[in-house]
Each structure stands twice: as C-alpha cells, then as structure tokens.
Short mmCIF file of C-alpha atoms in Angstrom, two decimals:
data_model
loop_
_atom_site.label_atom_id
_atom_site.label_comp_id
_atom_site.label_asym_id
_atom_site.label_seq_id
_atom_site.Cartn_x
_atom_site.Cartn_y
_atom_site.Cartn_z
CA UNK A 1003 -79.33 66.16 13.94
CA UNK A 1004 -76.32 66.54 11.68
CA UNK A 1005 -73.58 64.45 13.25
CA UNK A 1006 -69.91 64.87 14.05
CA UNK A 1007 -67.82 61.73 13.99
CA UNK A 1008 -64.59 61.75 16.02
CA UNK A 1009 -62.14 59.24 14.57
CA UNK A 1010 -58.97 58.14 16.31
CA UNK A 1011 -55.99 57.70 13.99
CA UNK A 1012 -52.61 56.13 14.67
CA UNK A 1013 -49.25 56.83 13.08
CA UNK A 1014 -50.09 54.23 10.43
CA UNK A 1015 -52.77 56.58 9.04
CA UNK A 1016 -55.25 55.07 6.58
CA UNK A 1017 -53.70 51.63 6.95
CA UNK A 1018 -54.83 51.42 10.56
CA UNK A 1019 -58.52 52.14 9.91
CA UNK A 1020 -61.27 49.68 8.96
CA UNK A 1021 -63.14 50.13 5.61
CA UNK A 1022 -66.27 51.60 7.26
CA UNK A 1023 -64.28 54.48 8.80
CA UNK A 1024 -62.35 55.06 5.58
CA UNK A 1025 -65.67 55.33 3.76
CA UNK A 1026 -66.95 57.76 6.40
CA UNK A 1027 -63.89 60.01 5.93
CA UNK A 1028 -64.06 59.82 2.13
CA UNK A 1029 -67.73 60.90 2.17
CA UNK A 1030 -67.45 63.61 4.85
CA UNK A 1031 -68.56 67.18 4.13
CA UNK A 1032 -65.95 68.57 6.56
CA UNK A 1033 -62.67 67.01 7.66
CA UNK A 1034 -60.93 68.49 10.70
CA UNK A 1035 -57.47 67.53 11.93
CA UNK A 1036 -53.86 68.47 12.50
CA UNK A 1037 -51.60 68.83 9.45
CA UNK A 1038 -50.07 65.43 10.19
CA UNK A 1039 -53.44 63.69 10.49
CA UNK A 1040 -54.85 65.40 7.40
CA UNK A 1041 -51.79 64.31 5.39
CA UNK A 1042 -52.96 60.70 5.71
CA UNK A 1043 -56.04 61.51 3.58
CA UNK A 1044 -54.98 63.48 0.48
CA UNK A 1045 -57.52 64.10 -2.24
CA UNK A 1046 -60.66 63.77 -0.11
CA UNK A 1047 -63.68 65.75 -1.34
CA UNK A 1048 -64.40 67.25 2.13
CA UNK A 1049 -63.84 70.85 3.10
CA UNK A 1050 -60.55 70.81 5.05
CA UNK A 1051 -60.23 72.58 8.40
CA UNK A 1052 -56.75 72.59 9.88
CA UNK A 1053 -56.85 72.25 13.65
CA UNK A 1054 -54.68 75.18 14.71
CA UNK A 1055 -56.46 77.60 17.06
CA UNK A 1056 -58.41 75.04 19.06
CA UNK A 1057 -61.08 77.39 20.40
CA UNK A 1058 -61.69 78.98 17.00
CA UNK A 1059 -62.05 75.57 15.35
CA UNK A 1060 -64.47 74.30 18.00
CA UNK A 1061 -66.56 77.47 17.69
CA UNK A 1062 -66.59 77.08 13.91
CA UNK A 1063 -67.69 73.47 14.29
CA UNK A 1064 -70.51 74.50 16.63
CA UNK A 1065 -71.74 77.14 14.17
CA UNK A 1066 -71.56 74.61 11.34
CA UNK A 1067 -73.61 72.17 13.40
CA UNK A 1068 -76.19 74.86 14.23
CA UNK A 1069 -76.62 75.60 10.50
CA UNK A 1070 -77.65 71.97 9.99
CA UNK A 1071 -76.01 71.47 6.57
CA UNK A 1072 -76.16 68.15 4.73
CA UNK A 1073 -73.50 65.52 5.37
CA UNK A 1074 -71.30 64.81 8.37
CA UNK A 1075 -68.16 66.31 9.83
CA UNK A 1076 -65.23 64.09 10.76
CA UNK A 1077 -62.73 65.20 13.40
CA UNK A 1078 -59.43 63.32 13.34
CA UNK A 1079 -57.67 62.78 16.67
CA UNK A 1080 -54.79 60.71 17.98
CA UNK A 1081 -55.62 57.33 19.50
CA UNK A 1082 -58.64 57.33 21.81
CA UNK A 1083 -60.23 60.82 21.83
CA UNK A 1084 -61.75 60.19 25.27
CA UNK A 1085 -58.40 59.35 26.87
CA UNK A 1086 -56.69 62.69 27.61
CA UNK A 1087 -57.75 63.69 24.12
CA UNK A 1088 -59.93 66.12 22.20
CA UNK A 1089 -63.11 64.28 23.19
CA UNK A 1090 -63.55 66.14 26.47
CA UNK A 1091 -63.39 69.55 24.80
CA UNK A 1092 -65.78 68.46 22.08
CA UNK A 1093 -68.28 67.31 24.72
CA UNK A 1094 -67.91 70.65 26.49
CA UNK A 1095 -68.61 72.54 23.24
CA UNK A 1096 -71.11 70.43 21.29
CA UNK A 1097 -74.27 68.52 22.25
CA UNK A 1098 -73.38 64.96 23.24
CA UNK A 1099 -76.11 63.57 20.98
CA UNK A 1100 -74.35 65.09 17.96
CA UNK A 1101 -71.10 63.24 18.64
CA UNK A 1102 -70.07 59.70 17.77
CA UNK A 1103 -66.65 58.44 18.88
CA UNK A 1104 -64.53 55.88 17.01
CA UNK A 1105 -61.45 55.25 19.17
CA UNK A 1106 -58.21 53.89 17.83
CA UNK A 1107 -55.68 52.07 19.97
CA UNK A 1108 -54.24 54.66 22.34
CA UNK A 1109 -50.52 55.27 22.63
CA UNK A 1110 -50.69 53.94 26.20
CA UNK A 1111 -52.28 50.68 25.03
CA UNK A 1112 -49.61 50.31 22.37
CA UNK A 1113 -46.85 51.07 24.88
CA UNK A 1114 -47.95 48.38 27.32
CA UNK A 1115 -48.43 45.92 24.45
CA UNK A 1116 -44.90 46.52 23.21
CA UNK A 1117 -43.55 46.17 26.75
CA UNK A 1118 -45.69 43.05 27.34
CA UNK A 1119 -46.97 44.41 30.65
CA UNK A 1120 -50.48 43.90 32.09
CA UNK A 1121 -51.69 47.41 32.84
CA UNK A 1122 -55.10 47.16 34.49
CA UNK A 1123 -53.62 48.52 37.73
CA UNK A 1124 -51.39 51.18 36.19
CA UNK A 1125 -51.58 54.86 37.08
CA UNK A 1126 -52.27 56.88 33.93
CA UNK A 1127 -51.12 60.49 33.87
CA UNK A 1128 -51.05 63.15 31.20
CA UNK A 1129 -48.32 65.73 31.70
CA UNK A 1130 -49.29 67.31 28.38
CA UNK A 1131 -49.80 70.99 29.16
CA UNK A 1132 -50.34 70.20 32.81
CA UNK A 1133 -48.59 70.66 36.14
CA UNK A 1134 -46.38 67.73 37.24
CA UNK A 1135 -48.19 67.56 40.60
CA UNK A 1136 -50.18 64.41 39.76
CA UNK A 1137 -47.01 62.64 38.63
CA UNK A 1138 -45.09 63.81 41.69
CA UNK A 1139 -47.85 62.48 43.96
CA UNK A 1140 -47.83 59.10 42.18
CA UNK A 1141 -44.04 58.86 42.50
CA UNK A 1142 -44.15 59.72 46.19
CA UNK A 1143 -46.85 57.09 46.75
CA UNK A 1144 -44.57 54.61 45.06
CA UNK A 1145 -47.12 53.50 42.44
CA UNK A 1146 -45.66 50.37 40.87
CA UNK A 1147 -46.56 51.15 37.25
CA UNK A 1148 -47.09 54.64 35.82
CA UNK A 1149 -47.74 55.66 32.22
CA UNK A 1150 -47.04 59.29 31.33
CA UNK A 1151 -48.13 61.20 28.23
CA UNK A 1152 -45.36 63.77 27.75
CA UNK A 1153 -45.10 67.18 26.09
CA UNK A 1154 -42.21 69.45 24.98
CA UNK A 1155 -41.74 70.63 28.59
CA UNK A 1156 -42.33 67.38 30.47
CA UNK A 1157 -39.99 65.31 28.33
CA UNK A 1158 -38.56 61.89 29.24
CA UNK A 1159 -35.37 63.70 30.26
CA UNK A 1160 -37.39 65.99 32.57
CA UNK A 1161 -39.14 62.96 34.09
CA UNK A 1162 -35.80 61.31 34.76
CA UNK A 1163 -34.56 64.47 36.46
CA UNK A 1164 -37.76 64.74 38.52
CA UNK A 1165 -37.28 61.20 39.87
CA UNK A 1166 -33.70 62.00 40.85
CA UNK A 1167 -34.67 65.28 42.49
CA UNK A 1168 -37.37 63.72 44.67
CA UNK A 1169 -34.81 61.41 46.36
CA UNK A 1170 -37.37 58.60 46.64
CA UNK A 1171 -36.83 55.59 48.94
CA UNK A 1172 -37.04 53.32 45.85
CA UNK A 1173 -36.04 53.56 42.21
CA UNK A 1174 -37.85 53.58 38.86
CA UNK A 1175 -36.90 52.26 35.45
CA UNK A 1176 -38.09 54.25 32.42
CA UNK A 1177 -39.33 52.73 29.18
CA UNK A 1178 -39.50 55.48 26.55
CA UNK A 1179 -41.75 54.36 23.70
CA UNK A 1180 -41.25 56.55 20.61
CA UNK A 1181 -43.40 56.84 17.45
CA UNK A 1182 -45.63 53.91 18.37
CA UNK A 1183 -47.27 52.36 15.31
CA UNK A 1184 -44.82 54.00 12.89
CA UNK A 1185 -41.89 52.54 10.97
CA UNK A 1186 -39.62 54.68 13.17
CA UNK A 1187 -40.99 53.09 16.36
CA UNK A 1188 -38.33 52.60 19.06
CA UNK A 1189 -38.27 51.63 22.72
CA UNK A 1190 -35.52 52.64 25.16
CA UNK A 1191 -35.20 51.13 28.65
CA UNK A 1192 -33.19 53.50 30.81
CA UNK A 1193 -32.43 54.52 34.38
CA UNK A 1194 -33.45 58.04 35.46
CA UNK A 1195 -29.78 59.05 35.32
CA UNK A 1196 -29.47 57.88 31.73
CA UNK A 1197 -32.78 59.42 30.60
CA UNK A 1198 -31.99 62.79 32.18
CA UNK A 1199 -29.23 63.44 29.64
CA UNK A 1200 -30.86 62.26 26.40
CA UNK A 1201 -33.30 63.62 23.84
CA UNK A 1202 -36.12 61.63 22.27
CA UNK A 1203 -38.68 61.85 19.48
CA UNK A 1204 -41.49 64.30 20.14
CA UNK A 1205 -44.17 61.58 20.00
CA UNK A 1206 -43.53 59.34 22.97
CA UNK A 1207 -45.07 57.68 25.99
CA UNK A 1208 -43.03 56.95 29.11
CA UNK A 1209 -43.78 53.93 31.29
CA UNK A 1210 -42.26 53.98 34.78
CA UNK A 1211 -41.75 50.72 36.65
CA UNK A 1212 -40.81 50.73 40.32
CA UNK A 1213 -37.77 48.56 40.94
CA UNK A 1214 -36.67 46.42 43.84
CA UNK A 1215 -33.96 48.50 45.44
CA UNK A 1216 -30.33 47.46 45.34
CA UNK A 1217 -29.16 48.80 48.70
CA UNK A 1218 -25.84 50.48 49.27
CA UNK A 1219 -23.45 48.88 51.76
CA UNK A 1220 -23.67 50.22 55.31
CA UNK A 1221 -20.11 51.51 55.26
CA UNK A 1222 -20.91 53.64 52.20
CA UNK A 1223 -23.70 55.51 54.00
CA UNK A 1224 -23.45 58.63 56.18
CA UNK A 1225 -23.36 58.27 59.97
CA UNK A 1226 -26.61 60.24 60.34
CA UNK A 1227 -29.27 61.29 57.87
CA UNK A 1228 -29.44 58.03 55.94
CA UNK A 1229 -31.11 58.48 52.53
CA UNK A 1230 -34.66 57.11 52.43
CA UNK A 1231 -33.64 54.60 49.77
CA UNK A 1232 -31.25 52.96 52.27
CA UNK A 1233 -34.19 51.28 54.02
CA UNK A 1234 -36.32 48.35 52.97
CA UNK A 1235 -39.92 49.64 53.02
CA UNK A 1236 -43.48 48.37 52.72
CA UNK A 1237 -44.04 47.02 49.20
CA UNK A 1238 -47.62 48.35 49.05
CA UNK A 1239 -46.79 51.69 50.74
CA UNK A 1240 -43.14 52.37 49.93
CA UNK A 1241 -43.42 56.04 50.83
CA UNK A 1242 -44.51 55.22 54.40
CA UNK A 1243 -41.26 56.12 56.12
CA UNK A 1244 -40.09 58.97 58.36
CA UNK A 1245 -38.34 61.13 55.79
CA UNK A 1246 -34.64 61.94 56.09
CA UNK A 1247 -35.04 65.65 56.85
CA UNK A 1248 -37.51 64.86 59.65
CA UNK A 1249 -35.31 62.08 61.08
CA UNK A 1250 -32.37 64.45 61.39
CA UNK A 1251 -34.42 66.90 63.45
CA UNK A 1252 -35.86 64.07 65.56
CA UNK A 1253 -32.31 63.02 66.47
CA UNK A 1254 -31.45 66.58 67.46
CA UNK A 1255 -34.58 66.95 69.64
CA UNK A 1256 -34.26 63.48 71.17
CA UNK A 1257 -30.57 63.97 72.02
CA UNK A 1258 -29.73 60.28 72.57
CA UNK A 1259 -26.57 59.41 74.55
CA UNK A 1260 -24.36 56.31 74.85
CA UNK A 1261 -25.57 53.54 77.18
CA UNK A 1262 -29.11 54.95 77.34
CA UNK A 1263 -32.33 52.98 76.85
CA UNK A 1264 -34.46 54.29 73.98
CA UNK A 1265 -38.01 53.35 73.02
CA UNK A 1266 -39.21 53.89 69.43
CA UNK A 1267 -43.00 53.42 69.55
CA UNK A 1268 -44.74 52.80 66.22
CA UNK A 1269 -41.37 52.18 64.60
CA UNK A 1270 -42.66 51.31 61.11
CA UNK A 1271 -39.61 50.31 59.07
CA UNK A 1272 -37.28 51.16 61.96
CA UNK A 1273 -35.68 54.15 60.27
CA UNK A 1274 -35.51 56.29 63.44
CA UNK A 1275 -34.35 53.33 65.56
CA UNK A 1276 -31.56 52.60 63.11
CA UNK A 1277 -30.43 56.21 63.05
CA UNK A 1278 -30.17 56.14 66.87
CA UNK A 1279 -28.49 52.73 66.78
CA UNK A 1280 -25.82 53.98 64.37
CA UNK A 1281 -25.30 57.27 66.20
CA UNK A 1282 -25.13 55.68 69.68
CA UNK A 1283 -24.07 52.05 69.10
CA UNK A 1284 -23.91 51.30 72.85
CA UNK A 1285 -27.48 52.48 73.55
CA UNK A 1286 -30.20 49.83 73.91
CA UNK A 1287 -32.87 50.71 71.32
CA UNK A 1288 -36.29 49.03 71.41
CA UNK A 1289 -38.28 49.37 68.18
CA UNK A 1290 -41.92 48.59 68.95
CA UNK A 1291 -44.09 47.84 65.93
CA UNK A 1292 -47.57 46.28 65.90
CA UNK A 1293 -47.63 45.03 62.28
CA UNK A 1294 -45.95 41.81 61.24
CA UNK A 1295 -44.76 43.41 57.98
CA UNK A 1296 -43.19 46.32 59.84
CA UNK A 1297 -41.53 44.05 62.41
CA UNK A 1298 -40.03 42.00 59.58
CA UNK A 1299 -38.75 45.14 57.86
CA UNK A 1300 -37.09 46.34 61.07
CA UNK A 1301 -35.31 43.00 61.35
CA UNK A 1302 -34.25 43.17 57.71
CA UNK A 1303 -32.94 46.73 58.05
CA UNK A 1304 -31.18 45.87 61.31
CA UNK A 1305 -29.25 43.01 59.70
CA UNK A 1306 -27.92 45.36 57.05
CA UNK A 1307 -27.55 48.65 58.90
CA UNK A 1308 -27.60 48.11 62.67
CA UNK A 1309 -26.15 46.06 65.50
CA UNK A 1310 -27.42 43.68 68.20
CA UNK A 1311 -28.36 46.52 70.58
CA UNK A 1312 -31.36 47.31 68.40
CA UNK A 1313 -34.25 45.12 69.58
CA UNK A 1314 -37.29 44.72 67.27
CA UNK A 1315 -40.39 44.24 69.44
CA UNK A 1316 -43.56 42.83 67.88
CA UNK A 1317 -46.57 44.24 69.69
CA UNK A 1318 -48.87 47.21 70.22
CA UNK A 1319 -48.30 49.98 72.72
CA UNK A 1320 -48.99 50.51 75.54
CA UNK A 1321 -49.26 46.75 76.33
CA UNK A 1322 -45.96 45.87 74.63
CA UNK A 1323 -44.08 48.40 76.77
CA UNK A 1324 -44.61 46.60 80.10
CA UNK A 1325 -41.65 44.15 79.94
CA UNK A 1326 -39.15 46.70 78.57
CA UNK A 1327 -36.50 48.39 80.73
CA UNK A 1328 -37.26 51.97 81.79
CA UNK A 1329 -36.27 54.42 79.05
CA UNK A 1330 -34.14 57.56 79.01
CA UNK A 1331 -35.52 58.65 75.66
CA UNK A 1332 -38.80 57.89 73.90
CA UNK A 1333 -39.78 58.59 70.31
CA UNK A 1334 -43.44 58.18 69.34
CA UNK A 1335 -43.97 57.95 65.61
CA UNK A 1336 -47.27 56.07 65.67
CA UNK A 1337 -49.91 55.45 68.32
CA UNK A 1338 -52.59 53.30 66.71
CA UNK A 1339 -55.31 55.53 68.18
CA UNK A 1340 -54.05 55.17 71.78
CA UNK A 1341 -51.93 58.29 72.09
CA UNK A 1342 -53.14 59.45 75.52
CA UNK A 1343 -52.75 55.96 77.03
CA UNK A 1344 -49.26 55.63 75.55
CA UNK A 1345 -48.27 59.01 76.97
CA UNK A 1346 -49.56 57.99 80.43
CA UNK A 1347 -47.44 54.84 80.31
CA UNK A 1348 -44.37 56.70 79.06
CA UNK A 1349 -44.69 59.34 81.79
CA UNK A 1350 -44.76 56.65 84.48
CA UNK A 1351 -41.76 54.76 83.12
CA UNK A 1352 -39.48 57.57 81.88
CA UNK A 1353 -36.29 58.00 83.89
CA UNK A 1354 -35.40 61.34 85.50
CA UNK A 1355 -34.13 63.95 83.07
CA UNK A 1356 -35.63 61.94 80.24
CA UNK A 1357 -37.46 63.28 77.25
CA UNK A 1358 -40.20 62.27 74.83
CA UNK A 1359 -40.33 63.37 71.20
CA UNK A 1360 -43.42 62.91 69.02
CA UNK A 1361 -43.80 63.35 65.25
CA UNK A 1362 -47.39 64.36 64.44
CA UNK A 1363 -49.05 64.88 61.07
CA UNK A 1364 -52.58 65.83 62.21
CA UNK A 1365 -54.07 68.70 64.20
CA UNK A 1366 -56.09 66.26 66.30
CA UNK A 1367 -53.02 64.40 67.56
CA UNK A 1368 -51.22 67.66 68.23
CA UNK A 1369 -54.22 68.84 70.28
CA UNK A 1370 -54.23 65.56 72.24
CA UNK A 1371 -50.56 65.99 73.19
CA UNK A 1372 -50.96 69.64 74.20
CA UNK A 1373 -53.99 68.87 76.37
CA UNK A 1374 -52.23 65.92 77.97
CA UNK A 1375 -49.11 67.98 78.76
CA UNK A 1376 -51.13 70.84 80.30
CA UNK A 1377 -53.15 68.51 82.50
CA UNK A 1378 -50.19 66.44 83.69
CA UNK A 1379 -49.83 66.43 87.47
CA UNK A 1380 -48.32 67.46 89.73
CA UNK A 1381 -45.94 69.49 87.52
CA UNK A 1382 -46.60 70.38 83.88
CA UNK A 1383 -44.13 69.08 81.36
CA UNK A 1384 -41.61 71.37 79.72
CA UNK A 1385 -42.87 71.50 76.15
CA UNK A 1386 -41.28 72.57 72.88
CA UNK A 1387 -43.12 72.71 69.56
CA UNK A 1388 -41.51 72.72 66.15
CA UNK A 1389 -43.22 72.42 62.79
CA UNK A 1390 -41.15 71.31 59.83
CA UNK A 1391 -42.22 72.05 56.27
CA UNK A 1392 -39.75 70.55 53.82
CA UNK A 1393 -39.88 71.65 50.18
CA UNK A 1394 -37.86 70.03 47.44
CA UNK A 1395 -36.73 71.79 44.30
CA UNK A 1396 -38.01 69.96 41.21
CA UNK A 1397 -37.34 70.78 37.59
CA UNK A 1398 -40.21 71.75 35.29
CA UNK A 1399 -38.64 71.92 31.86
CA UNK A 1400 -35.86 74.49 32.08
CA UNK A 1401 -37.25 75.95 35.33
CA UNK A 1402 -37.20 74.86 38.97
CA UNK A 1403 -40.13 75.00 41.38
CA UNK A 1404 -40.72 74.07 45.01
CA UNK A 1405 -42.63 70.86 45.75
CA UNK A 1406 -43.80 70.65 49.40
CA UNK A 1407 -43.97 67.56 51.60
CA UNK A 1408 -46.59 67.13 54.32
CA UNK A 1409 -45.82 69.42 57.29
CA UNK A 1410 -44.80 67.53 60.43
CA UNK A 1411 -45.13 68.84 63.98
CA UNK A 1412 -42.44 67.72 66.41
CA UNK A 1413 -43.28 67.94 70.10
CA UNK A 1414 -40.54 67.56 72.71
CA UNK A 1415 -41.61 66.83 76.28
CA UNK A 1416 -38.89 67.15 78.93
CA UNK A 1417 -39.25 65.41 82.28
CA UNK A 1418 -40.46 68.01 84.83
CA UNK A 1419 -38.68 66.34 87.74
#
C-alpha cells in the first residue's frame, strides 16, 4: 500500500531532522503542512498541499491514497503527532497500516528539559481548542505538576486568571516557555498575578508547579469565612478541605455559643474546628480525626490560627468520643463508614437543646441520616435539609462561565427534648 509518513518538525526546521527523514521529504510525491512548516523545505520536488481546511485536506489525502499513485506522501506536524497532535485525526481518516509516524521532540518534552524538571508524574493537558474543564479539575485536585498546551483563547494570561478565580487552598507558579527550539526561545517564571496581565508569543507551553503556601498572619484574616489557602492541607490531597462557602453555612446551622462544648467528628485539617474556635474563643472545641496526617495538620493550623481551647483528638469515632465531655453542638464531616453508630453515640451524649450538623456528599449517606432520624425513639428529631451548590465564575478568554463545585447536603438535627 502506498504509504503516508507523518514527520514531526520543531522550530529548528531542517536542522532538527536526521538525514534519513530529510531524504524522505526531498523524495516525497506530496508534501503536506502548515505554511510555517512548509517554509522549512523550499525547492522540494513534491506537490505542495497547504494544511488549511483540515477536513478537506484529510479527505484529499484519503482520495490520493485510494488512487494508489507512485511515491509517498509526507505530512509535516509539530513535535510528536501522537501527542495532542494531528496523528489522532489521521488515524481516524486513513488506514493505520498506511501510516508511519516519525515523532520529533514535543514542546512539552522541551519545556521540562529547559526547566530541568522530571516529568514522569506530570499531568498533561491540551487546552488547544478545548474546554478548560480538564485543567480546572487538575487545579482543584492540586496536581503538583501540570503542563498545558495553550491556544489564542487559553493563553498564559487566561491560565493565570483562572488560578486566581478558583481561590485554591494552595498556589501555583507558572513557567511560560515560548518558541522552544527557536533562536527566540524564552522562559518566564511568574506568579498567576503577574501572568494575568502580560502577553506572550503565540507558540508556548505553560508548566504549572504547585507551591508550598506562605500563610497570611492570623490577624490579617477575616473573623469567619477563612480563605481555603489559610489552612495547611494534605500534601497528596490538597483539595481535601471543607470549602469556605460550605464552612460559612455550617457555622450558621450549627449556631455555636460561648462556653459551649463542640465536637467536630472527622475533622480533617480542622478547618471547621478553627472557624468555631475563632468565632467562639471561650468554647471548648474537640477536633476528632482518625488519620495521623490529619491530626498533625490540625495541630499545625491550631498553632497559627487558634487558641488552647481547641483540642485535637487522635482517634476514630465512635470509640474516641467516650472520654470527651458531653457536647452542646456536634459537626460530623466524616464518619469512616460508621455513620449510624456515630449518630447513636451523639444522640446519647448530646445535651438538651443541642444540635447536630452533618455535611454529606453522597446520596447513600443522606439516606442513612434520614432513616436514622425517622426511626429515632421515642421522639423523632427536628430535621432541616439544605443542599448547597456553589458555582465559581471563571474566565474563558474574554468571556466568563460558571464552574460548579460538588453539591453538599447539610442536615441539621435539633434535639427533640
């Protein structure tokens, strides 16, 4: 079968290709590429097809292949054609057995080489002609190293603005790598704030590195509704924190008062406990967390943001609740699969006129709570349900769109006595 060779080319043009590929291009019957790529090979004997209308060119190439003429066709692409490149479309259009791929170093490989960063664990995302949803998800997960192929809409400036808009509990540093492999190659290391107000060369790759947070001083923070970035979080799951908008509503539903005893079960990083501790500094707050990493984070956040009336408790509920003083308020943010047992314990220990607030992300846990409350004896609990769906405005080029967070159901149980 007449063959189509797909050759990756860098910004160094002919100089970056080995002799065997140069010979292949010089002897080709058809040479396909963008005007920039074709300019690297003036004077070739091949019939030149400029890659403009992509569908029309691919159809033309298929018809040419069906005609089985002598010689080969060479398609010029940027970098590695099978890495967010033309290779996928060629495989969708032409028989795989007719295609041979000759990858060049990709822009992402060059970027990490210039930055001297191992990248086997990096998240690789193309924003070229795509929605920013994959990038937004990676940022919210807190992926430590992200490489982004940009386009005229999703520019480095737009990426910087997106990071700022998401109000993440950690920060990123941007490395904008321009014109890689060309004499005009340049690398800029910037904060999101700096990148959001600059323009860059059209050919660029952006590498995002998550940074260790430099925390603001406690006195510089609001009394309630602390920003997520105020808390030290899990290094492997930095997004695992009760988000600010949810915490504010939890405080309202919990209604903590001075001198009360408060349990925070499944406290995680201690974000809810610290909000209560700051709002009611004379209340005794017990933050119960079963993981050693979480317990350590609560202690770390307490030293910076709280006072001595916040008590980090290392242990799993319901067993860890036995030695604690009877509570006036209980928040349940995590149950470790023992939700019904924890609720039984809380119901027995809760003081009169007390209340329990739960934050639930799954239908199954919500069903468990509703069933438990209905079956409670002798008097059913007073129950209030509230679902919170927070959406953040994020910029997409010159436009703004809504980006939703996971809906959270808040259940408030008031003591029936």
